[in-house]
Amino acid sequence: MALADPTRVSIVHDIAVAGPSAVGKIADRVASTTTRVSPHLRVLKDAGILEDRREGKSRVYSFVPGIFTSSQRTDDLGTLHFGGWRISIGRTAGR
């Protein structure tokens, strides 16, 4: 499964918090390299979780619209729901 790998969960978490991002930015934030992150992005894209678009020389990755629903729990933690998975994304900004 696409979300069974800790690096891919970190990437999903990163995009959930930071929003659509270029490969280099994602790699920096998950403390990796573009060479290591790119295959994980491909798996997430092939699984229908992420999509990409070209911006200049970069590829920007974002969630496929509607793939996740977000919710607000009483403990003020944001959570992404995907099938039976719940991914905590930490405190939500501005709330």
CSV table of N, CA, C and O in Angstrom, one decimal:
chain,number,residue,atom,x,y,z
A,1,MET,N,0.8,-1.2,0.0
A,1,MET,CA,0.0,0.0,0.0
A,1,MET,C,0.9,1.2,0.0
A,1,MET,O,1.9,1.3,0.6
A,2,ALA,N,0.4,2.3,-0.7
A,2,ALA,CA,1.2,3.5,-0.8
A,2,ALA,C,1.5,4.2,0.5
A,2,ALA,O,2.6,4.8,0.6
A,3,LEU,N,0.7,4.0,1.5
A,3,LEU,CA,0.9,4.7,2.8
A,3,LEU,C,1.6,3.8,3.8
A,3,LEU,O,1.7,4.2,5.0
A,4,ALA,N,2.1,2.7,3.4
A,4,ALA,CA,2.7,1.8,4.3
A,4,ALA,C,4.2,2.1,4.6
A,4,ALA,O,4.8,1.6,5.5
A,5,ASP,N,4.8,3.0,3.8
A,5,ASP,CA,6.2,3.4,4.0
A,5,ASP,C,6.3,4.7,4.8
A,5,ASP,O,5.6,5.7,4.5
A,6,PRO,N,7.1,4.7,5.8
A,6,PRO,CA,7.2,6.0,6.6
A,6,PRO,C,7.6,7.2,5.9
A,6,PRO,O,7.2,8.3,6.2
A,7,THR,N,8.5,7.1,4.8
A,7,THR,CA,8.8,8.2,4.0
A,7,THR,C,7.6,8.8,3.3
A,7,THR,O,7.5,10.0,3.2
A,8,ARG,N,6.8,7.9,2.8
A,8,ARG,CA,5.6,8.4,2.0
A,8,ARG,C,4.6,9.0,3.0
A,8,ARG,O,4.0,10.0,2.6
A,9,VAL,N,4.5,8.5,4.2
A,9,VAL,CA,3.6,9.1,5.2
A,9,VAL,C,4.2,10.5,5.5
A,9,VAL,O,3.4,11.5,5.6
A,10,SER,N,5.5,10.7,5.6
A,10,SER,CA,6.1,12.0,5.9
A,10,SER,C,5.9,12.9,4.8
A,10,SER,O,5.6,14.1,5.0
A,11,ILE,N,5.9,12.4,3.5
A,11,ILE,CA,5.6,13.3,2.4
A,11,ILE,C,4.2,13.8,2.4
A,11,ILE,O,3.9,14.9,2.2
A,12,VAL,N,3.2,12.9,2.7
A,12,VAL,CA,1.8,13.2,2.8
A,12,VAL,C,1.6,14.2,3.9
A,12,VAL,O,0.9,15.2,3.7
A,13,HIS,N,2.2,14.0,5.0
A,13,HIS,CA,2.1,15.0,6.1
A,13,HIS,C,2.7,16.3,5.7
A,13,HIS,O,2.1,17.3,5.9
A,14,ASP,N,3.8,16.3,5.0
A,14,ASP,CA,4.4,17.6,4.6
A,14,ASP,C,3.5,18.4,3.7
A,14,ASP,O,3.3,19.6,3.8
A,15,ILE,N,2.9,17.7,2.7
A,15,ILE,CA,2.1,18.4,1.7
A,15,ILE,C,0.8,18.8,2.4
A,15,ILE,O,0.2,19.9,2.1
A,16,ALA,N,0.3,18.1,3.4
A,16,ALA,CA,-0.9,18.5,4.1
A,16,ALA,C,-0.6,19.7,4.9
A,16,ALA,O,-1.5,20.6,5.0
A,17,VAL,N,0.6,19.9,5.5
A,17,VAL,CA,0.9,21.0,6.3
A,17,VAL,C,1.3,22.2,5.4
A,17,VAL,O,0.8,23.4,5.6
A,18,ALA,N,2.2,22.0,4.4
A,18,ALA,CA,2.8,23.1,3.6
A,18,ALA,C,2.0,23.4,2.4
A,18,ALA,O,2.2,24.5,1.8
A,19,GLY,N,1.1,22.5,1.9
A,19,GLY,CA,0.4,22.7,0.7
A,19,GLY,C,1.2,22.3,-0.5
A,19,GLY,O,2.3,21.7,-0.4
A,20,PRO,N,0.7,22.5,-1.7
A,20,PRO,CA,1.4,22.0,-2.9
A,20,PRO,C,2.8,22.5,-2.9
A,20,PRO,O,3.1,23.7,-2.6
A,21,SER,N,3.8,21.6,-3.3
A,21,SER,CA,5.2,22.0,-3.2
A,21,SER,C,6.0,21.3,-4.3
A,21,SER,O,5.6,20.2,-4.8
A,22,ALA,N,7.1,21.9,-4.6
A,22,ALA,CA,8.0,21.3,-5.6
A,22,ALA,C,8.9,20.2,-4.9
A,22,ALA,O,9.0,20.2,-3.7
A,23,VAL,N,9.4,19.3,-5.7
A,23,VAL,CA,10.1,18.2,-5.2
A,23,VAL,C,11.2,18.6,-4.3
A,23,VAL,O,11.4,18.0,-3.2
A,24,GLY,N,12.0,19.6,-4.6
A,24,GLY,CA,13.1,20.1,-3.8
A,24,GLY,C,12.7,20.5,-2.5
A,24,GLY,O,13.4,20.3,-1.4
A,25,LYS,N,11.6,21.3,-2.4
A,25,LYS,CA,11.1,21.8,-1.1
A,25,LYS,C,10.6,20.6,-0.2
A,25,LYS,O,10.9,20.6,1.0
A,26,ILE,N,9.9,19.7,-0.9
A,26,ILE,CA,9.5,18.5,-0.1
A,26,ILE,C,10.7,17.7,0.5
A,26,ILE,O,10.7,17.4,1.6
A,27,ALA,N,11.7,17.5,-0.4
A,27,ALA,CA,12.9,16.8,0.1
A,27,ALA,C,13.6,17.5,1.2
A,27,ALA,O,13.9,16.9,2.2
A,28,ASP,N,13.7,18.8,1.1
A,28,ASP,CA,14.3,19.6,2.2
A,28,ASP,C,13.5,19.4,3.5
A,28,ASP,O,14.1,19.2,4.6
A,29,ARG,N,12.2,19.5,3.4
A,29,ARG,CA,11.4,19.5,4.7
A,29,ARG,C,11.3,18.1,5.3
A,29,ARG,O,11.1,17.9,6.5
A,30,VAL,N,11.5,17.0,4.5
A,30,VAL,CA,11.5,15.7,5.0
A,30,VAL,C,12.9,15.1,5.3
A,30,VAL,O,13.1,14.0,5.5
A,31,ALA,N,13.9,16.1,5.2
A,31,ALA,CA,15.3,15.8,5.5
A,31,ALA,C,15.8,14.6,4.6
A,31,ALA,O,16.3,13.6,5.0
A,32,SER,N,15.6,14.8,3.3
A,32,SER,CA,16.0,13.8,2.3
A,32,SER,C,16.6,14.5,1.1
A,32,SER,O,16.8,15.7,1.1
A,33,THR,N,16.7,13.8,0.0
A,33,THR,CA,17.2,14.4,-1.3
A,33,THR,C,16.1,14.2,-2.3
A,33,THR,O,15.3,13.3,-2.2
A,34,THR,N,16.2,14.9,-3.4
A,34,THR,CA,15.2,14.8,-4.5
A,34,THR,C,15.4,13.4,-5.1
A,34,THR,O,14.4,12.8,-5.5
A,35,THR,N,16.6,12.8,-5.1
A,35,THR,CA,16.8,11.5,-5.7
A,35,THR,C,16.0,10.4,-4.9
A,35,THR,O,15.5,9.5,-5.4
A,36,ARG,N,16.0,10.6,-3.6
A,36,ARG,CA,15.3,9.6,-2.7
A,36,ARG,C,13.8,9.9,-2.6
A,36,ARG,O,13.0,9.0,-2.5
A,37,VAL,N,13.4,11.1,-2.7
A,37,VAL,CA,12.0,11.5,-2.6
A,37,VAL,C,11.2,11.2,-3.9
A,37,VAL,O,10.0,10.8,-3.9
A,38,SER,N,11.8,11.4,-5.0
A,38,SER,CA,11.1,11.3,-6.3
A,38,SER,C,10.4,9.9,-6.5
A,38,SER,O,9.3,9.9,-6.9
A,39,PRO,N,11.1,8.8,-6.2
A,39,PRO,CA,10.4,7.5,-6.4
A,39,PRO,C,9.2,7.4,-5.5
A,39,PRO,O,8.2,6.8,-5.8
A,40,HIS,N,9.2,7.9,-4.3
A,40,HIS,CA,8.1,7.9,-3.3
A,40,HIS,C,7.0,8.8,-3.9
A,40,HIS,O,5.8,8.4,-3.8
A,41,LEU,N,7.3,9.9,-4.5
A,41,LEU,CA,6.3,10.7,-5.1
A,41,LEU,C,5.6,10.0,-6.2
A,41,LEU,O,4.4,10.1,-6.4
A,42,ARG,N,6.4,9.3,-7.0
A,42,ARG,CA,5.8,8.5,-8.1
A,42,ARG,C,4.8,7.4,-7.6
A,42,ARG,O,3.8,7.2,-8.2
A,43,VAL,N,5.2,6.7,-6.5
A,43,VAL,CA,4.3,5.7,-5.9
A,43,VAL,C,3.0,6.4,-5.5
A,43,VAL,O,1.9,5.9,-5.7
A,44,LEU,N,3.1,7.5,-4.8
A,44,LEU,CA,1.9,8.2,-4.3
A,44,LEU,C,1.0,8.7,-5.5
A,44,LEU,O,-0.2,8.7,-5.5
A,45,LYS,N,1.7,9.2,-6.6
A,45,LYS,CA,1.0,9.6,-7.8
A,45,LYS,C,0.3,8.4,-8.4
A,45,LYS,O,-0.9,8.5,-8.8
A,46,ASP,N,1.0,7.3,-8.6
A,46,ASP,CA,0.5,6.1,-9.2
A,46,ASP,C,-0.7,5.5,-8.4
A,46,ASP,O,-1.6,4.9,-9.0
A,47,ALA,N,-0.7,5.7,-7.1
A,47,ALA,CA,-1.8,5.3,-6.2
A,47,ALA,C,-3.0,6.2,-6.3
A,47,ALA,O,-4.0,5.9,-5.7
A,48,GLY,N,-2.9,7.3,-7.0
A,48,GLY,CA,-4.0,8.3,-7.1
A,48,GLY,C,-4.1,9.2,-5.9
A,48,GLY,O,-5.2,9.8,-5.7
A,49,ILE,N,-3.1,9.3,-5.1
A,49,ILE,CA,-3.1,10.2,-3.9
A,49,ILE,C,-2.6,11.6,-4.3
A,49,ILE,O,-3.2,12.6,-3.9
A,50,LEU,N,-1.6,11.7,-5.1
A,50,LEU,CA,-1.0,13.0,-5.5
A,50,LEU,C,-1.1,13.2,-7.0
A,50,LEU,O,-1.3,12.2,-7.8
A,51,GLU,N,-1.1,14.4,-7.4
A,51,GLU,CA,-1.0,14.8,-8.8
A,51,GLU,C,0.1,15.8,-8.9
A,51,GLU,O,0.5,16.4,-7.9
A,52,ASP,N,0.6,16.0,-10.1
A,52,ASP,CA,1.7,17.0,-10.3
A,52,ASP,C,1.4,17.9,-11.5
A,52,ASP,O,0.6,17.5,-12.3
A,53,ARG,N,2.0,19.0,-11.5
A,53,ARG,CA,1.9,19.9,-12.6
A,53,ARG,C,3.3,20.6,-12.7
A,53,ARG,O,4.0,20.7,-11.8
A,54,ARG,N,3.6,21.0,-13.9
A,54,ARG,CA,4.9,21.7,-14.2
A,54,ARG,C,4.7,23.1,-13.9
A,54,ARG,O,3.7,23.8,-14.4
A,55,GLU,N,5.7,23.7,-13.2
A,55,GLU,CA,5.8,25.1,-13.0
A,55,GLU,C,7.2,25.5,-13.3
A,55,GLU,O,8.1,25.2,-12.6
A,56,GLY,N,7.4,26.0,-14.5
A,56,GLY,CA,8.8,26.3,-15.0
A,56,GLY,C,9.5,25.0,-15.2
A,56,GLY,O,9.1,24.1,-15.9
A,57,LYS,N,10.7,24.9,-14.5
A,57,LYS,CA,11.5,23.7,-14.5
A,57,LYS,C,11.1,22.7,-13.4
A,57,LYS,O,11.7,21.6,-13.4
A,58,SER,N,10.2,23.0,-12.6
A,58,SER,CA,9.9,22.2,-11.4
A,58,SER,C,8.6,21.5,-11.6
A,58,SER,O,7.7,21.9,-12.4
A,59,ARG,N,8.4,20.4,-10.9
A,59,ARG,CA,7.2,19.7,-10.7
A,59,ARG,C,6.6,20.0,-9.4
A,59,ARG,O,7.3,19.9,-8.4
A,60,VAL,N,5.4,20.4,-9.3
A,60,VAL,CA,4.7,20.8,-8.0
A,60,VAL,C,3.7,19.7,-7.8
A,60,VAL,O,2.9,19.4,-8.6
A,61,TYR,N,3.8,19.1,-6.6
A,61,TYR,CA,2.9,18.0,-6.2
A,61,TYR,C,1.8,18.5,-5.2
A,61,TYR,O,2.1,19.3,-4.3
A,62,SER,N,0.6,18.0,-5.4
A,62,SER,CA,-0.5,18.3,-4.5
A,62,SER,C,-1.4,17.1,-4.4
A,62,SER,O,-1.3,16.2,-5.2
A,63,PHE,N,-2.4,17.1,-3.5
A,63,PHE,CA,-3.3,16.1,-3.4
A,63,PHE,C,-4.3,16.1,-4.6
A,63,PHE,O,-4.6,17.1,-5.0
A,64,VAL,N,-4.7,14.9,-5.0
A,64,VAL,CA,-5.7,14.8,-6.0
A,64,VAL,C,-7.0,15.4,-5.3
A,64,VAL,O,-7.3,15.0,-4.1
A,65,PRO,N,-7.7,16.3,-6.0
A,65,PRO,CA,-8.9,16.9,-5.3
A,65,PRO,C,-9.8,15.8,-4.8
A,65,PRO,O,-10.2,14.8,-5.5
A,66,GLY,N,-10.3,15.9,-3.5
A,66,GLY,CA,-11.2,15.1,-2.9
A,66,GLY,C,-10.7,13.8,-2.3
A,66,GLY,O,-11.4,13.0,-1.8
A,67,ILE,N,-9.3,13.5,-2.5
A,67,ILE,CA,-8.8,12.3,-2.0
A,67,ILE,C,-8.8,12.2,-0.5
A,67,ILE,O,-9.0,11.1,0.1
A,68,PHE,N,-8.6,13.3,0.2
A,68,PHE,CA,-8.6,13.4,1.6
A,68,PHE,C,-9.8,14.3,2.0
A,68,PHE,O,-10.0,15.3,1.3
A,69,THR,N,-10.3,14.0,3.2
A,69,THR,CA,-11.2,15.0,3.8
A,69,THR,C,-10.5,15.4,5.1
A,69,THR,O,-9.8,14.6,5.7
A,70,SER,N,-10.6,16.6,5.4
A,70,SER,CA,-9.9,17.0,6.7
A,70,SER,C,-10.9,17.3,7.7
A,70,SER,O,-12.1,17.6,7.5
A,71,SER,N,-10.5,17.1,9.0
A,71,SER,CA,-11.4,17.3,10.1
A,71,SER,C,-10.7,18.0,11.2
A,71,SER,O,-9.5,18.1,11.2
A,72,GLN,N,-11.4,18.5,12.1
A,72,GLN,CA,-10.9,19.2,13.3
A,72,GLN,C,-11.3,18.4,14.5
A,72,GLN,O,-12.5,18.2,14.8
A,73,ARG,N,-10.4,17.8,15.3
A,73,ARG,CA,-10.8,17.1,16.5
A,73,ARG,C,-10.8,18.0,17.7
A,73,ARG,O,-10.2,19.1,17.6
A,74,THR,N,-11.4,17.6,18.8
A,74,THR,CA,-11.5,18.5,19.9
A,74,THR,C,-10.1,18.8,20.6
A,74,THR,O,-10.0,19.8,21.2
A,75,ASP,N,-9.1,18.0,20.3
A,75,ASP,CA,-7.8,18.2,20.9
A,75,ASP,C,-7.0,19.2,20.0
A,75,ASP,O,-5.8,19.4,20.2
A,76,ASP,N,-7.6,19.8,19.0
A,76,ASP,CA,-7.1,20.8,18.1
A,76,ASP,C,-6.0,20.2,17.2
A,76,ASP,O,-5.1,20.8,16.8
A,77,LEU,N,-6.0,18.9,16.9
A,77,LEU,CA,-5.1,18.3,16.0
A,77,LEU,C,-5.8,18.1,14.7
A,77,LEU,O,-7.0,17.6,14.6
A,78,GLY,N,-5.2,18.4,13.6
A,78,GLY,CA,-5.8,18.2,12.3
A,78,GLY,C,-5.6,16.7,11.9
A,78,GLY,O,-4.5,16.1,12.3
A,79,THR,N,-6.5,16.1,11.3
A,79,THR,CA,-6.4,14.7,10.9
A,79,THR,C,-6.9,14.6,9.4
A,79,THR,O,-7.9,15.1,9.0
A,80,LEU,N,-6.1,13.9,8.6
A,80,LEU,CA,-6.5,13.5,7.3
A,80,LEU,C,-7.1,12.1,7.3
A,80,LEU,O,-6.6,11.2,8.0
A,81,HIS,N,-8.2,11.9,6.6
A,81,HIS,CA,-8.9,10.6,6.6
A,81,HIS,C,-8.8,10.1,5.2
A,81,HIS,O,-9.2,10.8,4.2
A,82,PHE,N,-8.3,8.9,5.0
A,82,PHE,CA,-8.1,8.3,3.7
A,82,PHE,C,-8.5,6.8,3.9
A,82,PHE,O,-7.7,6.0,4.5
A,83,GLY,N,-9.7,6.4,3.4
A,83,GLY,CA,-10.1,5.0,3.7
A,83,GLY,C,-10.1,4.8,5.2
A,83,GLY,O,-10.7,5.5,5.9
A,84,GLY,N,-9.5,3.7,5.6
A,84,GLY,CA,-9.4,3.4,7.0
A,84,GLY,C,-8.2,4.1,7.7
A,84,GLY,O,-8.0,3.9,8.9
A,85,TRP,N,-7.4,4.9,7.0
A,85,TRP,CA,-6.3,5.6,7.6
A,85,TRP,C,-6.6,6.9,8.2
A,85,TRP,O,-7.4,7.7,7.6
A,86,ARG,N,-6.0,7.3,9.3
A,86,ARG,CA,-6.1,8.6,9.9
A,86,ARG,C,-4.7,9.1,10.1
A,86,ARG,O,-3.9,8.4,10.7
A,87,ILE,N,-4.4,10.2,9.5
A,87,ILE,CA,-3.0,10.7,9.5
A,87,ILE,C,-3.1,12.1,10.3
A,87,ILE,O,-3.7,13.0,9.8
A,88,SER,N,-2.5,12.1,11.4
A,88,SER,CA,-2.4,13.4,12.2
A,88,SER,C,-1.5,14.3,11.5
A,88,SER,O,-0.4,14.0,11.1
A,89,ILE,N,-1.9,15.6,11.4
A,89,ILE,CA,-1.0,16.6,10.8
A,89,ILE,C,-0.6,17.7,11.8
A,89,ILE,O,-0.2,18.7,11.4
A,90,GLY,N,-0.8,17.4,13.0
A,90,GLY,CA,-0.4,18.4,14.1
A,90,GLY,C,-1.4,19.5,14.2
A,90,GLY,O,-2.5,19.5,13.7
A,91,ARG,N,-0.9,20.5,14.9
A,91,ARG,CA,-1.8,21.7,15.1
A,91,ARG,C,-2.1,22.4,13.8
A,91,ARG,O,-1.2,22.6,13.0
A,92,THR,N,-3.3,22.8,13.6
A,92,THR,CA,-3.7,23.5,12.4
A,92,THR,C,-3.4,25.0,12.6
A,92,THR,O,-3.6,25.6,13.7
A,93,ALA,N,-2.9,25.6,11.6
A,93,ALA,CA,-2.6,27.1,11.6
A,93,ALA,C,-3.9,27.9,11.7
A,93,ALA,O,-4.9,27.6,11.1
A,94,GLY,N,-3.7,28.9,12.6
A,94,GLY,CA,-4.8,29.9,12.7
A,94,GLY,C,-6.1,29.4,13.4
A,94,GLY,O,-7.1,30.0,13.3
A,95,ARG,N,-6.0,28.3,14.1
A,95,ARG,CA,-7.2,27.8,14.8
A,95,ARG,C,-6.8,27.7,16.3
A,95,ARG,O,-5.8,27.4,16.7
